[in-house]
mmCIF file of C-alpha atoms in Angstrom:
data_model
loop_
_atom_site.group_PDB
_atom_site.id
_atom_site.type_symbol
_atom_site.label_atom_id
_atom_site.label_comp_id
_atom_site.label_asym_id
_atom_site.label_seq_id
_atom_site.Cartn_x
_atom_site.Cartn_y
_atom_site.Cartn_z
ATOM 1 C CA MET O 1 -0.302 19.454 -18.273
ATOM 2 C CA ILE O 2 1.217 20.800 -15.086
ATOM 3 C CA VAL O 3 2.204 17.947 -12.763
ATOM 4 C CA GLY O 4 2.768 18.666 -9.077
ATOM 5 C CA VAL O 5 4.762 16.555 -6.629
ATOM 6 C CA PRO O 6 4.374 17.610 -2.975
ATOM 7 C CA LYS O 7 6.555 16.357 -0.148
ATOM 8 C CA GLU O 8 4.916 13.492 1.755
ATOM 9 C CA ILE O 9 3.807 14.468 5.266
ATOM 10 C CA LYS O 10 2.744 11.111 6.727
ATOM 11 C CA ASN O 11 4.826 10.094 9.760
ATOM 12 C CA ASN O 12 8.274 8.958 8.582
ATOM 13 C CA GLU O 13 7.135 8.663 4.977
ATOM 14 C CA ASN O 14 10.371 9.177 3.096
ATOM 15 C CA ARG O 15 9.257 8.032 -0.345
ATOM 16 C CA VAL O 16 8.636 10.495 -3.144
ATOM 17 C CA ALA O 17 6.224 10.121 -6.059
ATOM 18 C CA ILE O 18 8.684 10.926 -8.818
ATOM 19 C CA THR O 19 12.392 10.460 -9.511
ATOM 20 C CA PRO O 20 14.526 12.738 -11.671
ATOM 21 C CA ALA O 21 14.108 10.144 -14.439
ATOM 22 C CA GLY O 22 10.338 10.534 -14.145
ATOM 23 C CA VAL O 23 10.664 14.290 -14.437
ATOM 24 C CA GLU O 24 12.722 13.839 -17.591
ATOM 25 C CA ALA O 25 10.080 11.564 -19.125
ATOM 26 C CA LEU O 26 7.280 14.041 -18.429
ATOM 27 C CA ARG O 27 9.319 17.001 -19.676
ATOM 28 C CA ARG O 28 10.170 15.189 -22.927
ATOM 29 C CA ALA O 29 6.433 14.687 -23.448
ATOM 30 C CA GLY O 30 5.915 18.443 -23.131
ATOM 31 C CA HIS O 31 4.632 18.724 -19.553
ATOM 32 C CA GLU O 32 5.714 20.975 -16.705
ATOM 33 C CA VAL O 33 6.690 19.456 -13.357
ATOM 34 C CA PHE O 34 6.603 21.328 -10.052
ATOM 35 C CA VAL O 35 8.375 19.589 -7.168
ATOM 36 C CA GLU O 36 8.167 20.811 -3.592
ATOM 37 C CA GLN O 37 11.503 21.703 -2.050
ATOM 38 C CA CYS O 38 13.235 18.662 -0.465
ATOM 39 C CA ALA O 39 10.437 16.303 -1.572
ATOM 40 C CA GLY O 40 12.962 13.703 -2.675
ATOM 41 C CA SER O 41 15.595 14.072 0.023
ATOM 42 C CA GLY O 42 14.246 11.181 2.112
ATOM 43 C CA SER O 43 14.811 8.883 -0.863
ATOM 44 C CA GLY O 44 18.233 10.286 -1.672
ATOM 45 C CA PHE O 45 17.186 12.587 -4.534
ATOM 46 C CA GLU O 46 18.312 16.187 -4.133
ATOM 47 C CA ASP O 47 16.602 19.271 -5.557
ATOM 48 C CA SER O 48 19.545 19.847 -7.899
ATOM 49 C CA GLU O 49 18.887 16.483 -9.580
ATOM 50 C CA TYR O 50 15.290 17.471 -10.309
ATOM 51 C CA LEU O 51 16.392 20.878 -11.591
ATOM 52 C CA ASP O 52 18.875 19.214 -13.924
ATOM 53 C CA LYS O 53 16.011 17.260 -15.515
ATOM 54 C CA GLY O 54 13.818 20.318 -15.991
ATOM 55 C CA ALA O 55 11.626 20.418 -12.883
ATOM 56 C CA ARG O 56 10.738 23.645 -11.118
ATOM 57 C CA ILE O 57 11.393 23.570 -7.377
ATOM 58 C CA VAL O 58 8.837 25.477 -5.287
ATOM 59 C CA GLU O 59 9.001 26.288 -1.599
ATOM 60 C CA SER O 60 5.556 25.278 -0.353
ATOM 61 C CA ALA O 61 3.039 22.481 -0.700
ATOM 62 C CA ALA O 62 0.319 25.087 -1.222
ATOM 63 C CA GLU O 63 2.084 26.345 -4.349
ATOM 64 C CA VAL O 64 2.480 22.826 -5.748
ATOM 65 C CA TRP O 65 -1.184 21.964 -5.193
ATOM 66 C CA SER O 66 -2.481 25.285 -6.529
ATOM 67 C CA LYS O 67 -0.473 25.239 -9.759
ATOM 68 C CA ALA O 68 -0.933 21.574 -10.682
ATOM 69 C CA ASP O 69 -3.482 20.003 -13.007
ATOM 70 C CA MET O 70 -2.432 16.615 -11.630
ATOM 71 C CA ILE O 71 -0.920 15.864 -8.229
ATOM 72 C CA ILE O 72 1.199 12.710 -7.978
ATOM 73 C CA LYS O 73 1.761 11.416 -4.455
ATOM 74 C CA VAL O 74 2.717 8.223 -2.672
ATOM 75 C CA LYS O 75 0.319 8.073 0.273
ATOM 76 C CA GLU O 76 -3.272 9.198 0.711
ATOM 77 C CA PRO O 77 -3.761 12.888 1.568
ATOM 78 C CA LEU O 78 -3.993 13.692 5.265
ATOM 79 C CA PRO O 79 -6.680 16.045 6.683
ATOM 80 C CA GLU O 80 -4.321 19.033 6.556
ATOM 81 C CA GLU O 81 -4.156 18.556 2.785
ATOM 82 C CA TYR O 82 -7.913 18.372 2.157
ATOM 83 C CA GLY O 83 -8.072 22.156 1.823
ATOM 84 C CA TYR O 84 -6.040 21.906 -1.369
ATOM 85 C CA PHE O 85 -8.717 19.834 -3.127
ATOM 86 C CA ARG O 86 -10.606 21.557 -5.926
ATOM 87 C CA LYS O 87 -12.840 20.738 -8.837
ATOM 88 C CA GLY O 88 -10.936 19.605 -11.924
ATOM 89 C CA LEU O 89 -7.832 18.456 -10.038
ATOM 90 C CA ILE O 90 -6.519 14.948 -10.759
ATOM 91 C CA LEU O 91 -5.056 13.102 -7.786
ATOM 92 C CA PHE O 92 -2.874 10.078 -8.580
ATOM 93 C CA THR O 93 -1.686 8.184 -5.488
ATOM 94 C CA TYR O 94 -2.350 5.289 -3.142
ATOM 95 C CA LEU O 95 -5.785 6.007 -1.682
ATOM 96 C CA HIS O 96 -6.997 2.952 0.314
ATOM 97 C CA LEU O 97 -10.376 4.641 0.737
ATOM 98 C CA ALA O 98 -12.386 1.750 2.204
ATOM 99 C CA PRO O 99 -11.455 2.596 5.821
ATOM 100 C CA GLU O 100 -11.157 6.348 5.112
ATOM 101 C CA ALA O 101 -14.646 7.860 5.294
ATOM 102 C CA GLY O 102 -13.364 11.401 5.903
ATOM 103 C CA LEU O 103 -10.995 11.421 2.947
ATOM 104 C CA THR O 104 -13.627 9.905 0.665
ATOM 105 C CA ALA O 105 -16.170 12.551 1.665
ATOM 106 C CA ALA O 106 -13.633 15.331 1.070
ATOM 107 C CA LEU O 107 -12.822 14.003 -2.405
ATOM 108 C CA VAL O 108 -16.502 13.633 -3.310
ATOM 109 C CA GLU O 109 -17.426 17.108 -2.081
ATOM 110 C CA SER O 110 -14.506 18.819 -3.817
ATOM 111 C CA GLY O 111 -14.975 17.316 -7.286
ATOM 112 C CA VAL O 112 -11.440 15.885 -7.451
ATOM 113 C CA THR O 113 -10.831 13.000 -9.836
ATOM 114 C CA ALA O 114 -8.962 10.526 -7.634
ATOM 115 C CA VAL O 115 -7.084 7.594 -9.170
ATOM 116 C CA GLY O 116 -5.832 4.956 -6.725
ATOM 117 C CA TYR O 117 -2.645 3.080 -7.525
ATOM 118 C CA GLU O 118 -3.986 0.082 -5.615
ATOM 119 C CA THR O 119 -7.091 -0.414 -7.789
ATOM 120 C CA ILE O 120 -5.510 -0.159 -11.235
ATOM 121 C CA GLN O 121 -6.134 -3.725 -12.363
ATOM 122 C CA VAL O 122 -5.208 -5.499 -15.584
ATOM 123 C CA GLU O 123 -7.230 -8.235 -17.263
ATOM 124 C CA ASP O 124 -5.588 -11.123 -15.418
ATOM 125 C CA GLY O 125 -6.651 -9.584 -12.103
ATOM 126 C CA SER O 126 -3.189 -8.442 -11.049
ATOM 127 C CA LEU O 127 -2.532 -4.985 -9.591
ATOM 128 C CA PRO O 128 0.616 -3.675 -11.292
ATOM 129 C CA LEU O 129 1.022 -0.538 -9.175
ATOM 130 C CA LEU O 130 0.503 -2.415 -5.915
ATOM 131 C CA ILE O 131 2.796 -5.350 -6.690
ATOM 132 C CA PRO O 132 6.180 -3.667 -6.054
ATOM 133 C CA MET O 133 5.126 -2.261 -2.673
ATOM 134 C CA SER O 134 3.565 -5.614 -1.760
ATOM 135 C CA GLU O 135 6.897 -7.227 -2.577
ATOM 136 C CA VAL O 136 8.692 -4.747 -0.338
ATOM 137 C CA ALA O 137 6.177 -5.049 2.513
ATOM 138 C CA GLY O 138 6.128 -8.846 2.372
ATOM 139 C CA ARG O 139 9.885 -9.049 2.648
ATOM 140 C CA MET O 140 9.981 -6.392 5.348
ATOM 141 C CA ALA O 141 7.302 -8.178 7.406
ATOM 142 C CA VAL O 142 9.654 -11.061 8.175
ATOM 143 C CA GLN O 143 12.650 -8.788 8.675
ATOM 144 C CA ILE O 144 10.674 -6.650 11.136
ATOM 145 C CA GLY O 145 9.051 -9.629 12.841
ATOM 146 C CA ALA O 146 12.415 -11.316 13.346
ATOM 147 C CA GLY O 147 13.679 -8.235 15.163
ATOM 148 C CA LEU O 148 10.562 -7.879 17.308
ATOM 149 C CA LEU O 149 10.892 -11.496 18.452
ATOM 150 C CA GLU O 150 14.103 -10.497 20.207
ATOM 151 C CA LYS O 151 13.636 -10.124 23.967
ATOM 152 C CA PRO O 152 14.747 -6.454 24.188
ATOM 153 C CA HIS O 153 11.936 -5.580 21.750
ATOM 154 C CA GLY O 154 9.257 -7.391 23.743
ATOM 155 C CA GLY O 155 9.417 -10.718 21.925
ATOM 156 C CA LYS O 156 9.745 -14.209 23.296
ATOM 157 C CA GLY O 157 13.433 -14.461 22.438
ATOM 158 C CA VAL O 158 13.149 -16.779 19.448
ATOM 159 C CA LEU O 159 15.615 -16.788 16.544
ATOM 160 C CA LEU O 160 13.535 -17.563 13.466
ATOM 161 C CA GLY O 161 16.211 -19.692 11.849
ATOM 162 C CA GLY O 162 17.098 -21.548 15.014
ATOM 163 C CA VAL O 163 20.527 -23.201 15.289
ATOM 164 C CA PRO O 164 21.654 -26.833 15.055
ATOM 165 C CA GLY O 165 19.945 -28.779 17.821
ATOM 166 C CA VAL O 166 17.246 -26.128 18.356
ATOM 167 C CA GLN O 167 13.933 -25.909 16.515
ATOM 168 C CA PRO O 168 13.511 -22.882 14.214
ATOM 169 C CA GLY O 169 10.738 -20.362 14.693
ATOM 170 C CA GLU O 170 7.247 -20.799 13.287
ATOM 171 C CA VAL O 171 6.017 -18.241 10.752
ATOM 172 C CA VAL O 172 2.329 -18.288 9.794
ATOM 173 C CA ILE O 173 1.205 -16.205 6.812
ATOM 174 C CA VAL O 174 -2.499 -15.588 6.196
ATOM 175 C CA GLY O 175 -2.801 -14.874 2.475
ATOM 176 C CA GLY O 176 -0.779 -16.377 -0.364
ATOM 177 C CA GLY O 177 -0.662 -13.445 -2.773
ATOM 178 C CA ILE O 178 2.271 -11.144 -3.532
ATOM 179 C CA VAL O 179 2.806 -10.130 0.108
ATOM 180 C CA GLY O 180 2.502 -13.690 1.373
ATOM 181 C CA THR O 181 4.781 -15.132 -1.302
ATOM 182 C CA ASN O 182 7.522 -12.614 -0.589
ATOM 183 C CA ALA O 183 7.177 -13.087 3.157
ATOM 184 C CA ALA O 184 7.482 -16.857 2.684
ATOM 185 C CA LYS O 185 10.584 -16.396 0.526
ATOM 186 C CA VAL O 186 12.406 -14.433 3.221
ATOM 187 C CA ALA O 187 11.177 -16.599 6.109
ATOM 188 C CA LEU O 188 12.343 -19.770 4.363
ATOM 189 C CA GLY O 189 15.629 -18.092 3.544
ATOM 190 C CA LEU O 190 16.149 -17.464 7.261
ATOM 191 C CA GLY O 191 15.468 -21.105 7.975
ATOM 192 C CA ALA O 192 12.068 -20.724 9.658
ATOM 193 C CA ARG O 193 9.216 -23.211 9.424
ATOM 194 C CA VAL O 194 6.539 -21.579 7.291
ATOM 195 C CA THR O 195 2.800 -22.135 6.915
ATOM 196 C CA VAL O 196 0.753 -20.237 4.318
ATOM 197 C CA LEU O 197 -3.057 -20.153 4.344
ATOM 198 C CA ASP O 198 -5.185 -19.075 1.389
ATOM 199 C CA VAL O 199 -8.751 -19.620 0.150
ATOM 200 C CA ASN O 200 -7.567 -20.398 -3.374
ATOM 201 C CA ALA O 201 -6.528 -24.037 -3.809
ATOM 202 C CA THR O 202 -4.858 -23.249 -7.132
ATOM 203 C CA ARG O 203 -2.715 -20.611 -5.465
ATOM 204 C CA LEU O 204 -1.683 -23.075 -2.774
ATOM 205 C CA ARG O 205 -0.620 -25.536 -5.476
ATOM 206 C CA VAL O 206 1.463 -22.828 -7.131
ATOM 207 C CA LEU O 207 3.158 -21.999 -3.819
ATOM 208 C CA ASP O 208 3.836 -25.666 -3.179
ATOM 209 C CA ASP O 209 5.493 -25.903 -6.602
ATOM 210 C CA ILE O 210 7.440 -22.637 -6.241
ATOM 211 C CA PHE O 211 8.946 -23.598 -2.912
ATOM 212 C CA GLY O 212 9.350 -27.290 -3.624
ATOM 213 C CA GLY O 213 7.286 -28.439 -0.679
ATOM 214 C CA ARG O 214 9.479 -26.577 1.829
ATOM 215 C CA LEU O 215 6.447 -24.858 3.347
ATOM 216 C CA VAL O 216 3.078 -26.074 4.624
ATOM 217 C CA THR O 217 0.000 -24.938 2.694
ATOM 218 C CA LEU O 218 -3.448 -24.919 4.291
ATOM 219 C CA MET O 219 -6.900 -23.876 3.142
ATOM 220 C CA SER O 220 -7.850 -20.685 4.893
ATOM 221 C CA ASP O 221 -10.876 -21.440 7.068
ATOM 222 C CA SER O 222 -11.549 -20.645 10.708
ATOM 223 C CA TYR O 223 -10.439 -24.086 11.910
ATOM 224 C CA HIS O 224 -7.088 -24.082 10.113
ATOM 225 C CA ILE O 225 -6.432 -20.421 10.950
ATOM 226 C CA GLU O 226 -7.002 -21.092 14.650
ATOM 227 C CA GLN O 227 -4.730 -24.143 14.634
ATOM 228 C CA ALA O 228 -1.954 -22.305 12.788
ATOM 229 C CA VAL O 229 -2.185 -19.055 14.776
ATOM 230 C CA ARG O 230 -1.936 -20.882 18.104
ATOM 231 C CA LYS O 231 1.564 -22.184 17.290
ATOM 232 C CA ALA O 232 2.888 -19.086 15.499
ATOM 233 C CA ASP O 233 5.921 -17.234 16.761
ATOM 234 C CA LEU O 234 5.390 -14.698 13.965
ATOM 235 C CA LEU O 235 1.955 -14.171 12.390
ATOM 236 C CA ILE O 236 1.777 -12.112 9.187
ATOM 237 C CA GLY O 237 -1.514 -10.745 7.843
ATOM 238 C CA ALA O 238 -1.257 -10.640 4.042
ATOM 239 C CA VAL O 239 -4.867 -10.492 2.854
ATOM 240 C CA LEU O 240 -6.090 -8.154 0.106
ATOM 241 C CA ILE O 241 -9.443 -7.601 -1.549
ATOM 242 C CA PRO O 242 -8.861 -4.829 -4.128
ATOM 243 C CA GLY O 243 -10.446 -1.589 -2.972
ATOM 244 C CA ALA O 244 -12.341 -3.165 -0.077
ATOM 245 C CA ARG O 245 -11.748 -3.479 3.639
ATOM 246 C CA ALA O 246 -9.627 -6.461 4.574
ATOM 247 C CA PRO O 247 -11.731 -9.192 6.204
ATOM 248 C CA LYS O 248 -11.042 -9.861 9.895
ATOM 249 C CA LEU O 249 -9.935 -13.466 9.488
ATOM 250 C CA VAL O 250 -7.887 -13.811 12.670
ATOM 251 C CA LYS O 251 -10.253 -13.387 15.598
ATOM 252 C CA GLU O 252 -9.353 -12.018 19.023
ATOM 253 C CA TYR O 253 -9.836 -15.371 20.732
ATOM 254 C CA MET O 254 -7.253 -16.854 18.365
ATOM 255 C CA VAL O 255 -4.702 -14.194 19.318
ATOM 256 C CA GLN O 256 -5.401 -14.899 22.996
ATOM 257 C CA GLN O 257 -4.180 -18.449 22.406
ATOM 258 C CA MET O 258 -0.763 -17.300 21.139
ATOM 259 C CA ALA O 259 2.209 -17.574 23.480
ATOM 260 C CA GLU O 260 3.328 -14.441 25.286
ATOM 261 C CA GLY O 261 5.965 -12.565 23.310
ATOM 262 C CA SER O 262 4.723 -13.785 19.936
ATOM 263 C CA VAL O 263 4.591 -11.152 17.185
ATOM 264 C CA ILE O 264 1.926 -10.038 14.704
ATOM 265 C CA VAL O 265 2.720 -7.961 11.623
ATOM 266 C CA ASP O 266 -0.411 -6.999 9.661
ATOM 267 C CA VAL O 267 0.507 -5.754 6.198
ATOM 268 C CA ALA O 268 -3.212 -5.193 5.437
ATOM 269 C CA VAL O 269 -3.571 -2.501 8.098
ATOM 270 C CA ASP O 270 -3.933 0.264 5.486
ATOM 271 C CA GLN O 271 -7.107 -1.529 4.337
ATOM 272 C CA GLY O 272 -8.418 -1.919 7.884
ATOM 273 C CA GLY O 273 -6.350 -4.940 8.913
ATOM 274 C CA SER O 274 -7.096 -8.660 8.713
ATOM 275 C CA ILE O 275 -6.482 -9.373 12.399
ATOM 276 C CA GLU O 276 -9.154 -8.453 14.942
ATOM 277 C CA THR O 277 -6.724 -7.206 17.586
ATOM 278 C CA ILE O 278 -5.238 -4.705 15.142
ATOM 279 C CA ASP O 279 -7.447 -1.906 16.442
ATOM 280 C CA ARG O 280 -5.211 1.059 15.659
ATOM 281 C CA ILE O 281 -2.672 2.189 13.078
ATOM 282 C CA THR O 282 0.832 2.769 14.397
ATOM 283 C CA THR O 283 3.743 4.748 12.967
ATOM 284 C CA HIS O 284 7.417 4.152 12.333
ATOM 285 C CA GLU O 285 8.029 6.374 15.371
ATOM 286 C CA ASN O 286 5.957 4.154 17.680
ATOM 287 C CA PRO O 287 5.409 0.993 15.642
ATOM 288 C CA THR O 288 4.139 -1.526 18.194
ATOM 289 C CA TYR O 289 1.747 -2.137 21.035
ATOM 290 C CA VAL O 290 1.090 -5.201 23.188
ATOM 291 C CA LYS O 291 -2.312 -6.857 23.488
ATOM 292 C CA HIS O 292 -2.963 -10.214 25.189
ATOM 293 C CA GLY O 293 0.794 -10.447 25.652
ATOM 294 C CA VAL O 294 1.396 -10.388 21.875
ATOM 295 C CA VAL O 295 3.467 -7.695 20.168
ATOM 296 C CA HIS O 296 1.422 -6.019 17.395
ATOM 297 C CA TYR O 297 3.057 -4.103 14.523
ATOM 298 C CA ALA O 298 0.521 -2.023 12.576
ATOM 299 C CA VAL O 299 2.420 0.539 10.490
ATOM 300 C CA ALA O 300 0.439 1.510 7.396
ATOM 301 C CA ASN O 301 3.384 2.718 5.314
ATOM 302 C CA MET O 302 5.953 0.001 5.900
ATOM 303 C CA PRO O 303 7.863 0.591 2.622
ATOM 304 C CA GLY O 304 8.513 4.191 3.708
ATOM 305 C CA ALA O 305 11.256 2.826 5.962
ATOM 306 C CA VAL O 306 13.242 1.638 2.930
ATOM 307 C CA ALA O 307 12.474 4.707 0.886
ATOM 308 C CA ARG O 308 15.222 4.504 -1.711
ATOM 309 C CA THR O 309 14.331 0.972 -2.785
ATOM 310 C CA SER O 310 10.602 1.652 -2.550
ATOM 311 C CA THR O 311 10.650 4.893 -4.519
ATOM 312 C CA LEU O 312 12.589 3.336 -7.378
ATOM 313 C CA ALA O 313 10.338 0.258 -7.446
ATOM 314 C CA LEU O 314 7.153 2.315 -7.281
ATOM 315 C CA THR O 315 8.021 4.918 -9.885
ATOM 316 C CA ASN O 316 9.076 2.208 -12.333
ATOM 317 C CA VAL O 317 5.387 1.307 -12.601
ATOM 318 C CA THR O 318 3.572 4.592 -11.897
ATOM 319 C CA ILE O 319 5.268 6.920 -14.378
ATOM 320 C CA PRO O 320 3.964 5.159 -17.531
ATOM 321 C CA TYR O 321 0.396 5.631 -16.240
ATOM 322 C CA ALA O 322 1.117 9.225 -15.209
ATOM 323 C CA LEU O 323 2.324 9.882 -18.748
ATOM 324 C CA GLN O 324 -0.887 8.455 -20.212
ATOM 325 C CA ILE O 325 -2.983 10.729 -18.015
ATOM 326 C CA ALA O 326 -0.832 13.778 -18.746
ATOM 327 C CA ASN O 327 -0.730 13.140 -22.502
ATOM 328 C CA LEU O 328 -4.428 12.368 -23.007
ATOM 329 C CA GLY O 329 -6.274 13.702 -19.981
ATOM 330 C CA ILE O 330 -7.851 11.313 -17.491
ATOM 331 C CA HIS O 331 -11.113 10.860 -19.431
ATOM 332 C CA VAL O 332 -9.523 9.831 -22.737
ATOM 333 C CA ALA O 333 -6.775 7.883 -20.984
ATOM 334 C CA ALA O 334 -9.398 5.869 -19.105
ATOM 335 C CA LEU O 335 -11.320 5.227 -22.334
ATOM 336 C CA ASN O 336 -8.130 3.865 -23.898
ATOM 337 C CA ASN O 337 -6.926 1.859 -20.897
ATOM 338 C CA ALA O 338 -9.386 -0.341 -18.993
ATOM 339 C CA ALA O 339 -6.855 -1.007 -16.227
ATOM 340 C CA LEU O 340 -6.509 2.720 -15.604
ATOM 341 C CA ALA O 341 -10.290 3.150 -15.686
ATOM 342 C CA ARG O 342 -10.569 0.620 -12.849
ATOM 343 C CA GLY O 343 -8.215 2.822 -10.843
ATOM 344 C CA ILE O 344 -10.645 5.746 -10.729
ATOM 345 C CA ASN O 345 -12.098 5.793 -7.209
ATOM 346 C CA VAL O 346 -13.828 9.185 -7.216
ATOM 347 C CA ALA O 347 -14.875 11.419 -10.113
ATOM 348 C CA ALA O 348 -17.211 14.391 -10.601
ATOM 349 C CA GLY O 349 -18.588 14.080 -7.078
ATOM 350 C CA TYR O 350 -19.266 10.325 -7.234
ATOM 351 C CA VAL O 351 -17.589 7.243 -5.787
ATOM 352 C CA THR O 352 -16.743 5.164 -8.838
ATOM 353 C CA ASN O 353 -15.145 2.089 -7.284
ATOM 354 C CA LEU O 354 -17.715 -0.531 -6.289
ATOM 355 C CA ALA O 355 -15.744 -1.995 -3.387
ATOM 356 C CA VAL O 356 -15.135 1.453 -1.880
ATOM 357 C CA ALA O 357 -18.782 2.418 -2.351
ATOM 358 C CA GLN O 358 -19.987 -0.761 -0.645
ATOM 359 C CA SER O 359 -17.537 -0.338 2.221
ATOM 360 C CA LEU O 360 -18.611 3.232 2.952
ATOM 361 C CA GLY O 361 -22.300 3.184 2.007
ATOM 362 C CA TYR O 362 -22.153 5.172 -1.226
ATOM 363 C CA GLU O 363 -24.003 4.427 -4.434
ATOM 364 C CA SER O 364 -21.401 3.464 -7.014
ATOM 365 C CA ALA O 365 -21.198 5.245 -10.371
ATOM 366 C CA ASN O 366 -19.300 4.522 -13.592
ATOM 367 C CA GLY O 367 -16.227 6.747 -13.683
ATOM 368 C CA ILE O 368 -16.050 7.164 -17.449
ATOM 369 C CA GLU O 369 -19.752 7.967 -17.667
ATOM 370 C CA VAL O 370 -19.733 10.603 -14.922
ATOM 371 C CA MET O 371 -16.651 12.261 -16.441
ATOM 372 C CA ALA O 372 -18.348 12.302 -19.827
ATOM 373 C CA ALA O 373 -21.465 13.843 -18.281
ATOM 374 C CA ALA O 374 -19.246 16.479 -16.669
ATOM 375 C CA GLY O 375 -17.828 17.317 -20.069
ATOM 376 C CA GLY O 376 -14.689 15.152 -19.983
ATOM 377 C CA ARG O 377 -12.746 18.351 -19.593
ATOM 378 C CA ILE O 378 -9.649 16.979 -17.895
#
């Protein structure tokens, strides 16, 4: 199979979908790898390193897309890339289609088989290709929030860890999954007071055990969310429903009750956001806006700011799946790997992920069945 790796074009997205080690693994398995010129430079990987491992460096994105049987990316394609879509192409990347009607329509109409990192799900319900970026984003959320609380950045001038004789800052995390757990770890490490809300009582017990009672755990309902949000210096949205839009759990009236200069970081913004006042996606170039006196951070590709760490963490988990697809073809690979099959979002002109279909008003189809009906050629 010919595998193509274009340079990411999202604002300040410095990650790359493959490392030189990934190229070596694919080449050893007998595949060709085309990498766009300078695709890895933002993550510290030079073209010469890819050449040394057997990749072919090409000058344009158009050439990468046109030659490849499978495109491996980091972020969802942007509208300027839709023209590269074609029947029979495999797209392997983060998709987050639930809030992306235009991208979904373009994939359906083109006949691309689109596999989303974020919906590959193993039997225990975990999302192995989302976990490392959730770990990064959760840790970054506190780091970023701590900076935004500084007065020159629009914050109320609170040091999260406080100092002797002064109360520490209050961090409220809505969602106790991977993002929330990693955010809590960093916030506690800074010395902040931390409250985590989740709908799963078992998860709250686990968090209580992990952190030895050093944080407050609350059931996530409207009453407790309102009470917690009102006192938050830093509010972190960390809610995920695989494939679906994030539910708007924090309502606008709750944000209005926050003190001026408080900060919101919504890690779920790439799935539509879990906070009602997150009404736009921002970029690393212009990451914040102020609403009701509260600083809002709504960057959809947070890990792109720490590209070296993020690229290494991401490719550790994506390359084994990429090898399965390249070695067997997506149809056979999906038959052999149920987790990978769950990652197929669009195939043969159909939306094949139920949560995406429900979010965007499509009728859902079975990915393996529609590929079989299409001949299972890829």
